[in-house]
Coordinates of C-alpha atoms and ligand atoms in Angstrom, one line a residue:
M23 CA 0.0 0.0 0.0
S24 CA 1.2 3.5 -0.8
T25 CA 1.2 6.0 2.0
G26 CA 2.1 9.0 -0.2
S27 CA -0.1 12.0 -0.2
A28 CA -3.1 12.2 -2.5
F29 CA -6.0 14.6 -2.2
S30 CA -9.3 13.2 -1.1
P31 CA -12.3 14.1 -3.3
W32 CA -13.8 15.8 -0.2
S33 CA -10.7 17.9 0.7
G34 CA -12.0 21.1 -1.1
R35 CA -13.6 22.7 2.0
F36 CA -10.5 22.0 4.2
S37 CA -7.7 24.5 4.7
E38 CA -5.0 21.9 5.8
P39 CA -4.3 18.3 5.0
V40 CA -5.4 15.7 7.5
A41 CA -2.8 14.8 10.1
E42 CA -0.9 11.6 9.3
R43 CA -2.0 9.9 12.4
V44 CA -5.6 10.9 11.8
Q45 CA -5.3 9.6 8.2
R46 CA -4.3 6.2 9.5
Y47 CA -6.9 6.3 12.2
T48 CA -9.7 7.0 9.8
A49 CA -8.7 5.0 6.8
S50 CA -10.2 1.6 6.2
I51 CA -8.3 0.6 3.0
S52 CA -6.1 -1.8 4.9
F53 CA -9.1 -4.1 5.3
D54 CA -11.9 -2.9 3.1
Y55 CA -9.9 -3.6 -0.1
R56 CA -11.6 -7.0 0.3
L57 CA -14.8 -5.4 -0.9
A58 CA -13.3 -4.4 -4.3
E59 CA -15.0 -7.0 -6.5
F60 CA -18.4 -6.1 -5.0
D61 CA -17.7 -2.4 -5.1
I62 CA -17.0 -2.7 -8.9
Q63 CA -20.1 -4.9 -9.4
G64 CA -22.2 -2.3 -7.7
S65 CA -20.6 0.6 -9.6
I66 CA -21.2 -1.0 -13.0
A67 CA -24.9 -1.6 -12.2
H68 CA -25.3 2.0 -10.9
A69 CA -23.6 3.4 -14.0
R70 CA -25.8 1.3 -16.4
M71 CA -28.8 2.6 -14.6
L72 CA -27.6 6.2 -14.9
A73 CA -27.2 5.8 -18.6
R74 CA -30.6 4.1 -19.0
Q75 CA -32.1 7.0 -17.2
K76 CA -30.1 9.5 -19.4
I77 CA -28.4 10.9 -16.3
I78 CA -25.0 10.1 -18.0
D79 CA -24.5 9.4 -21.7
A80 CA -23.6 6.2 -23.5
V81 CA -20.0 7.3 -24.1
D82 CA -19.5 7.9 -20.3
L83 CA -21.0 4.6 -19.5
A84 CA -18.6 2.8 -22.0
D85 CA -15.6 4.6 -20.5
I86 CA -16.7 3.7 -17.0
E87 CA -17.3 0.0 -17.8
R88 CA -13.9 -0.2 -19.6
G89 CA -12.1 1.6 -16.8
L90 CA -13.6 -0.5 -14.1
G91 CA -13.0 -3.7 -16.0
E92 CA -9.3 -2.8 -16.3
I93 CA -9.1 -1.9 -12.6
L94 CA -10.7 -5.2 -11.7
T95 CA -8.1 -7.1 -13.7
E96 CA -5.3 -5.2 -12.0
I97 CA -6.8 -5.8 -8.5
R98 CA -7.1 -9.6 -9.3
A99 CA -3.5 -9.7 -10.5
G100 CA -2.4 -8.0 -7.3
Q101 CA -1.0 -5.1 -9.2
F102 CA -3.3 -2.3 -8.1
V103 CA -1.6 0.1 -5.7
W104 CA -3.9 1.0 -2.8
Q105 CA -3.4 4.4 -1.3
L106 CA -3.9 5.1 2.3
A107 CA -4.5 8.8 1.6
L108 CA -7.5 7.8 -0.4
E109 CA -9.0 6.4 2.7
D110 CA -11.1 3.5 1.5
V111 CA -11.8 1.0 -1.3
H112 CA -14.5 3.3 -2.8
L113 CA -12.3 6.4 -3.2
N114 CA -9.3 4.4 -4.3
I115 CA -11.3 2.8 -7.1
E116 CA -13.0 6.0 -8.1
K117 CA -9.7 7.9 -8.2
A118 CA -8.1 5.2 -10.3
L119 CA -11.1 5.3 -12.7
T120 CA -10.9 9.0 -13.1
A121 CA -7.1 8.8 -13.8
R122 CA -7.9 6.3 -16.6
V123 CA -11.0 7.7 -18.2
G124 CA -11.2 11.3 -17.1
D125 CA -14.6 13.1 -16.6
A126 CA -16.7 9.9 -17.1
G127 CA -15.0 8.6 -13.8
K128 CA -16.1 11.8 -12.1
R129 CA -19.7 11.3 -13.2
L130 CA -20.0 7.8 -11.7
H131 CA -20.8 9.1 -8.2
T132 CA -23.9 11.0 -9.5
G133 CA -26.9 10.2 -7.3
R134 CA -24.9 8.0 -5.0
S135 CA -23.0 8.4 -1.7
R136 CA -20.3 6.2 -0.1
N137 CA -23.0 5.5 2.5
D138 CA -25.3 3.6 0.3
Q139 CA -22.4 2.3 -1.7
V140 CA -20.7 0.6 1.3
A141 CA -24.0 -0.7 2.6
T142 CA -24.5 -2.3 -0.8
D143 CA -21.0 -3.7 -1.0
I144 CA -21.2 -5.4 2.4
R145 CA -24.5 -7.0 1.5
L146 CA -23.1 -8.3 -1.8
Y147 CA -20.0 -9.6 0.0
L148 CA -22.0 -11.3 2.7
R149 CA -24.5 -12.8 0.3
Y150 CA -21.6 -14.4 -1.6
Q151 CA -20.0 -15.6 1.6
I152 CA -23.2 -17.1 3.0
D153 CA -23.5 -19.2 -0.2
A154 CA -20.0 -20.6 0.6
V155 CA -21.0 -21.1 4.3
L156 CA -24.1 -23.0 3.1
E157 CA -21.9 -25.3 0.9
G158 CA -19.6 -25.9 3.8
L159 CA -22.4 -26.7 6.2
Q160 CA -23.9 -29.0 3.6
S161 CA -20.7 -31.0 3.2
C162 CA -20.4 -31.4 7.0
Q163 CA -23.9 -32.6 7.1
Q164 CA -23.2 -35.2 4.4
V165 CA -20.2 -36.5 6.2
L166 CA -22.2 -36.8 9.4
L167 CA -24.9 -38.7 7.6
E168 CA -22.3 -41.1 6.2
L169 CA -20.9 -41.6 9.6
A170 CA -24.3 -42.2 11.0
E171 CA -25.2 -44.7 8.3
R172 CA -21.9 -46.6 8.7
H173 CA -22.3 -46.8 12.5
A174 CA -26.0 -47.2 12.8
D175 CA -25.5 -50.4 14.8
V176 CA -22.5 -49.4 16.9
P177 CA -23.5 -49.1 20.6
M178 CA -21.9 -46.4 22.7
P179 CA -22.7 -45.0 26.2
G180 CA -25.0 -42.0 26.0
H181 CA -24.2 -39.6 28.8
T182 CA -26.0 -37.1 31.0
H183 CA -23.8 -35.1 33.4
L184 CA -21.0 -36.8 31.6
Q185 CA -21.9 -40.0 33.5
V186 CA -23.0 -43.2 31.6
A187 CA -26.7 -42.9 31.2
Q188 CA -28.2 -45.2 28.6
P189 CA -27.0 -47.0 25.5
V190 CA -27.3 -45.1 22.2
T191 CA -25.7 -45.8 18.9
F192 CA -22.8 -43.8 17.5
G193 CA -24.9 -43.2 14.4
H194 CA -27.6 -41.7 16.6
H195 CA -25.1 -39.5 18.3
M196 CA -23.8 -38.2 14.9
L197 CA -27.4 -37.5 13.8
A198 CA -27.7 -35.2 16.8
Y199 CA -25.0 -33.0 15.3
F200 CA -26.6 -33.3 11.9
E201 CA -29.8 -31.7 13.3
M202 CA -27.8 -28.8 14.8
F203 CA -26.1 -28.1 11.5
F204 CA -29.3 -28.5 9.6
R205 CA -30.9 -25.7 11.7
D206 CA -27.7 -23.6 11.4
A207 CA -28.1 -23.9 7.6
R208 CA -31.7 -22.7 7.8
R209 CA -30.7 -19.8 9.9
M210 CA -28.0 -18.8 7.4
A211 CA -30.5 -19.1 4.6
D212 CA -32.9 -16.8 6.5
C213 CA -30.2 -14.3 7.1
R214 CA -29.4 -14.3 3.4
R215 CA -33.1 -13.6 2.6
R216 CA -33.3 -10.7 5.0
L217 CA -30.1 -9.0 3.8
N218 CA -30.9 -9.3 0.1
W219 CA -32.4 -5.8 -0.4
L220 CA -30.7 -3.0 -2.2
P221 CA -29.6 0.1 -0.3
L222 CA -28.4 2.0 -3.4
G223 CA -30.6 5.1 -4.1
A224 CA -30.6 6.0 -0.4
A225 CA -27.5 8.1 -1.3
A226 CA -26.1 9.8 1.8
L227 CA -29.3 9.4 3.8
A228 CA -32.3 11.2 2.2
G229 CA -32.4 9.7 -1.2
T230 CA -31.6 11.7 -4.4
S231 CA -33.2 14.2 -6.7
Y232 CA -32.0 12.4 -9.9
P233 CA -34.6 10.3 -11.7
I234 CA -33.0 7.0 -10.7
D235 CA -34.4 3.5 -11.1
R236 CA -33.7 1.6 -8.0
E237 CA -35.7 -1.5 -9.0
W238 CA -33.6 -1.9 -12.1
V239 CA -30.4 -1.8 -10.1
A240 CA -31.8 -4.3 -7.6
T241 CA -32.7 -6.8 -10.4
A242 CA -29.3 -6.3 -12.1
L243 CA -27.5 -7.1 -8.8
G244 CA -29.7 -10.1 -7.9
F245 CA -31.4 -8.4 -5.0
D246 CA -35.0 -9.3 -4.1
G247 CA -36.0 -5.7 -4.1
V248 CA -35.0 -2.3 -2.7
C249 CA -34.7 -1.1 0.9
E250 CA -37.9 0.8 1.7
N251 CA -36.4 3.5 3.8
S252 CA -33.3 5.5 2.9
L253 CA -32.3 6.3 6.5
D254 CA -32.5 2.6 7.5
A255 CA -30.8 1.5 4.3
V256 CA -27.5 3.4 5.0
S257 CA -27.4 3.1 8.8
D258 CA -28.4 -0.4 10.0
R259 CA -26.0 -3.3 10.0
D260 CA -28.4 -5.7 11.6
F261 CA -27.8 -8.2 8.8
A262 CA -24.1 -8.4 9.7
I263 CA -25.0 -8.9 13.4
E264 CA -27.6 -11.5 12.4
F265 CA -24.9 -13.3 10.4
C266 CA -22.4 -13.2 13.3
S267 CA -25.1 -14.5 15.6
A268 CA -25.8 -17.4 13.2
A269 CA -22.1 -18.0 12.9
A270 CA -21.6 -18.0 16.7
L271 CA -24.3 -20.7 16.9
V272 CA -22.5 -22.8 14.2
M273 CA -19.2 -22.4 16.1
M274 CA -20.9 -23.3 19.4
H275 CA -22.1 -26.5 17.8
F276 CA -18.6 -27.2 16.5
S277 CA -17.2 -26.5 19.8
R278 CA -19.4 -29.1 21.5
L279 CA -18.5 -31.6 18.9
A280 CA -14.8 -30.7 19.3
E281 CA -15.0 -31.1 23.0
E282 CA -16.4 -34.6 22.6
L283 CA -13.8 -35.6 20.0
I284 CA -11.1 -34.4 22.5
L285 CA -12.6 -36.5 25.3
W286 CA -13.2 -39.5 23.1
M287 CA -9.6 -39.5 21.8
N288 CA -8.3 -39.5 25.4
P289 CA -7.1 -43.1 26.0
R290 CA -9.4 -43.3 29.1
F291 CA -12.3 -43.2 26.6
G292 CA -10.5 -44.5 23.5
F293 CA -13.7 -44.3 21.5
I294 CA -12.1 -42.7 18.4
D295 CA -8.9 -41.7 16.8
L296 CA -8.2 -38.7 14.6
P297 CA -6.0 -39.0 11.5
D298 CA -2.4 -37.8 12.2
R299 CA -2.8 -35.0 9.8
F300 CA -5.3 -33.3 12.2
C301 CA -3.1 -33.7 15.3
T302 CA 0.3 -32.4 16.4
G303 CA 3.0 -33.7 18.6
S304 CA 4.8 -32.2 21.6
S305 CA 8.2 -30.6 21.4
I306 CA 9.2 -32.2 24.7
M307 CA 7.0 -35.3 25.2
P308 CA 7.8 -37.8 22.4
Q309 CA 4.7 -40.0 23.1
K310 CA 2.1 -37.2 22.6
K311 CA -0.5 -36.9 19.9
N312 CA -2.6 -33.9 20.6
P313 CA -6.0 -33.0 19.2
D314 CA -5.0 -29.5 18.3
V315 CA -7.6 -29.1 15.5
P316 CA -10.6 -29.7 17.7
E317 CA -9.1 -27.7 20.4
L318 CA -8.7 -24.7 18.1
M319 CA -12.3 -25.1 16.9
R320 CA -13.3 -24.8 20.5
G321 CA -10.9 -21.9 21.0
K322 CA -12.0 -20.0 17.8
T323 CA -15.6 -20.1 19.0
G324 CA -14.4 -17.5 21.5
R325 CA -13.3 -15.0 18.9
V326 CA -16.5 -15.4 16.9
N327 CA -18.6 -14.8 20.0
G328 CA -16.4 -11.7 20.6
H329 CA -17.2 -10.4 17.1
L330 CA -20.9 -10.8 17.7
L331 CA -20.7 -8.8 20.9
G332 CA -18.4 -6.2 19.3
L333 CA -20.9 -5.5 16.5
L334 CA -23.9 -5.3 18.9
T335 CA -22.0 -2.8 20.9
L336 CA -20.9 -0.9 17.8
M337 CA -24.5 -0.4 16.7
K338 CA -26.2 0.1 20.0
A339 CA -26.1 3.9 20.5
Q340 CA -25.7 5.2 17.0
P341 CA -28.2 7.9 16.1
L342 CA -29.7 7.7 12.6
A343 CA -28.4 7.7 9.9
Y344 CA -24.9 6.7 8.9
N345 CA -22.0 7.3 11.3
K346 CA -18.4 6.5 10.8
D347 CA -18.6 4.0 13.6
N348 CA -20.0 1.7 11.0
Q349 CA -16.6 1.4 9.3
E350 CA -15.7 -0.7 12.3
D351 CA -18.2 -3.4 11.2
K352 CA -15.8 -4.9 8.6
E353 CA -12.9 -6.5 10.5
P354 CA -15.1 -8.5 12.9
L355 CA -17.4 -9.5 10.0
F356 CA -14.5 -10.5 7.7
D357 CA -12.8 -12.5 10.5
T358 CA -16.1 -14.2 11.4
V359 CA -16.5 -15.3 7.8
D360 CA -12.9 -16.5 7.5
T361 CA -13.0 -18.4 10.8
L362 CA -16.3 -20.0 9.9
L363 CA -15.3 -21.0 6.4
D364 CA -12.0 -22.5 7.6
T365 CA -13.7 -24.4 10.4
L366 CA -16.3 -25.8 8.0
A367 CA -13.7 -27.0 5.5
I368 CA -11.4 -28.5 8.1
A369 CA -14.3 -30.1 10.1
S370 CA -15.7 -32.0 7.1
E371 CA -12.3 -33.4 6.2
M372 CA -11.5 -34.3 9.8
L373 CA -14.9 -36.0 10.3
A374 CA -14.5 -37.9 7.1
G375 CA -11.3 -39.4 8.5
L376 CA -12.6 -40.2 11.9
V377 CA -11.7 -43.7 13.1
V378 CA -14.3 -45.3 15.4
H379 CA -13.4 -48.0 18.0
P380 CA -16.7 -49.9 18.7
A381 CA -15.0 -52.3 21.2
A382 CA -14.0 -49.5 23.5
M383 CA -17.5 -48.0 23.4
L384 CA -19.0 -51.3 24.2
D385 CA -16.6 -51.8 27.0
A386 CA -17.5 -48.5 28.5
L387 CA -21.1 -49.3 28.2
R388 CA -20.7 -52.5 30.2
Q389 CA -19.4 -50.5 33.1
G390 CA -22.0 -48.0 33.9
H391 CA -25.3 -50.0 34.5
A392 CA -26.5 -48.4 31.4
T393 CA -29.6 -50.6 31.1
A394 CA -30.9 -49.9 34.6
T395 CA -33.8 -47.8 33.1
D396 CA -34.6 -50.7 30.9
L397 CA -35.0 -53.0 33.9
A398 CA -37.3 -50.4 35.6
D399 CA -39.4 -50.2 32.4
Y400 CA -39.6 -54.0 32.3
L401 CA -41.0 -54.0 35.8
V402 CA -43.5 -51.3 35.0
K403 CA -44.7 -53.2 32.0
K404 CA -45.4 -56.1 34.4
G405 CA -47.6 -53.9 36.6
L406 CA -45.3 -52.2 39.1
P407 CA -45.7 -48.4 39.5
F408 CA -42.6 -46.6 38.1
R409 CA -41.4 -45.1 41.4
D410 CA -41.4 -48.6 43.0
A411 CA -39.6 -50.1 40.0
H412 CA -37.0 -47.3 40.3
E413 CA -36.5 -48.3 43.9
V414 CA -36.1 -52.1 43.1
V415 CA -33.6 -51.3 40.4
A416 CA -31.6 -49.0 42.6
R417 CA -31.2 -51.8 45.1
A418 CA -30.1 -54.2 42.4
V419 CA -27.5 -51.6 41.2
R420 CA -26.2 -51.2 44.7
A421 CA -25.7 -55.0 44.8
A422 CA -23.9 -55.0 41.5
E423 CA -21.7 -52.2 42.6
M424 CA -20.7 -54.1 45.8
R425 CA -19.7 -57.0 43.6
G426 CA -17.9 -54.7 41.2
I427 CA -19.9 -55.9 38.2
D428 CA -22.4 -54.4 35.8
L429 CA -26.1 -54.7 36.6
A430 CA -26.5 -56.9 33.5
A431 CA -23.9 -59.3 34.8
L432 CA -25.7 -60.1 38.0
P433 CA -26.6 -63.8 38.1
Y434 CA -30.2 -64.6 37.7
E435 CA -30.6 -66.1 41.2
E436 CA -29.5 -62.8 42.7
L437 CA -31.3 -60.5 40.3
S438 CA -34.7 -62.3 40.7
G439 CA -34.4 -61.9 44.4
F440 CA -35.2 -58.2 44.1
S441 CA -38.7 -58.7 42.7
V442 CA -41.1 -61.6 42.0
L443 CA -41.8 -60.0 38.7
I444 CA -38.3 -60.6 37.4
A445 CA -38.3 -63.7 35.2
S446 CA -35.6 -65.2 32.9
D447 CA -36.8 -63.0 29.9
V448 CA -35.2 -60.1 31.8
Y449 CA -31.9 -60.5 30.0
A450 CA -33.5 -59.4 26.7
V451 CA -34.0 -55.9 28.1
L452 CA -30.8 -55.9 30.2
S453 CA -28.7 -56.4 27.1
V454 CA -27.3 -53.4 25.2
E455 CA -28.8 -54.7 22.0
G456 CA -32.2 -55.3 23.6
S457 CA -32.2 -51.8 25.1
L458 CA -31.3 -50.2 21.7
E459 CA -33.8 -52.3 19.8
S460 CA -36.6 -51.3 22.1
R461 CA -36.4 -47.6 21.2
Q462 CA -38.4 -47.9 18.0
H463 CA -39.9 -44.6 17.4
R464 CA -39.1 -41.5 15.4
G465 CA -36.2 -39.8 17.1
G466 CA -35.2 -43.0 19.0
T467 CA -31.9 -44.7 18.9
A468 CA -32.8 -48.2 17.6
P469 CA -30.5 -49.0 14.7
S470 CA -33.5 -49.3 12.3
E471 CA -34.7 -45.9 13.3
V472 CA -31.2 -44.4 12.8
R473 CA -31.3 -45.7 9.2
L474 CA -34.7 -44.3 8.6
A475 CA -33.6 -41.0 10.1
V476 CA -30.6 -40.9 7.7
A477 CA -32.9 -41.5 4.8
R478 CA -35.3 -38.7 5.9
A479 CA -32.3 -36.4 6.5
R480 CA -31.1 -36.9 2.9
E481 CA -34.5 -35.9 1.7
R482 CA -34.7 -32.9 3.9
I483 CA -31.3 -31.7 2.6
A484 CA -32.4 -32.1 -1.0
A485 CA -35.7 -30.2 -0.3
A486 CA -34.1 -27.4 1.7
Ligands
LIG10 N1 -15.2 3.5 4.6 C1 -16.5 3.9 5.0 C2 -17.2 2.8 5.8 O1 -16.7 1.7 5.7 C3 -17.3 4.2 3.7 C4 -18.5 5.2 4.0 C5 -17.9 6.5 4.3 N2 -18.9 7.5 4.4 C6 -18.7 8.7 4.9 N3 -19.7 9.5 4.9 N4 -17.6 9.0 5.4 O2 -18.2 3.0 6.4

């Protein structure tokens, strides 16, 4: 970036140049250059509309289109020199255009302000990025469905309070995350729908006296329509906040999954292994294989949460309409997008490489009296009130604990001593397989239900 002096288009009313420190403080070019593609897209649509409305002539339009095309090529090739003195992406591009095509470049800003320009750019940027987020979420969901299908029969301990609770299948557990990401995708799609309205035409804040055609620009840029109110159009960034909020939820879901992967990879669990390419070693302890990637997913959730709070705070006390505060919306938003897209890409690859250890899961399941509820339900089905059944099973669990074995391993003579209702068919419900099989309803963990849920999930993705 060049830091040399260049006069801002607004410097006419000023008697001295802006102090260097102030220039750096107020400039946004070091980060908003990322909006360049969208800025040019917006400018071309605006210029075409100006020509259609006879506000500029056809020759000017041709010059503007050619100039902006050349500038875009330069930017893409990394050859464009951004100037700090020109403050932001909008003024940099406009100045470069005028240097190339003369007066036509100076006419581009007719009926427009940087206020409606930047509001348009961010919406175009975010719409584009949301499409990438949706793709990333989609591929994570696909991987989860494959995992669920492949492990529909693999029993694992389901936990509450991180204590063994009841048997579930690994497939069922993966489907829980599928549901979370499915909702996340819907939220992102909603956010996209709400932001897809065109601010251009609002100009600085009050609209413009030129005979513009906002609807034409909206259609040209793929918006669903125009923002109804000019003050609102230039001032609110609720769509960026909404995106960050949806992103924070995605990250929160990944953070929970990451936490589980970290626990499951600990040899005390030993439920899974992550491919080496997603782990790192220790510089001092030669034996170590650390789950750095899931740890960073958990960690990066913190910065996305921070960006959400930052944007809410940025917006909260701003009077209408545009204020320069809004320039601070970009860095948190860009970083949220970058973090989220990286997380999605790496998560889908990592999950695809997940190695599952069913024997360790079964082993853990045999140590936590995981089928105690099934025994209580068995007694209830034979006529005992549930609270009494709970009591009977609690006593049986205590006896198993004293012998250092699982409830399901208690010999029949001993187990049947706890209630006359206990007969030899009890082992069908005490077994892990029996417990899983019995949960045959929509949303239940029976392997057959997991397979049905996977099939339904595929249809839901296709229809979404
Ligand atoms: N760089 C500015 C921003 O990001 C562009 C709009 C500037 N508008 C103004 N009136 N100073 O918000």
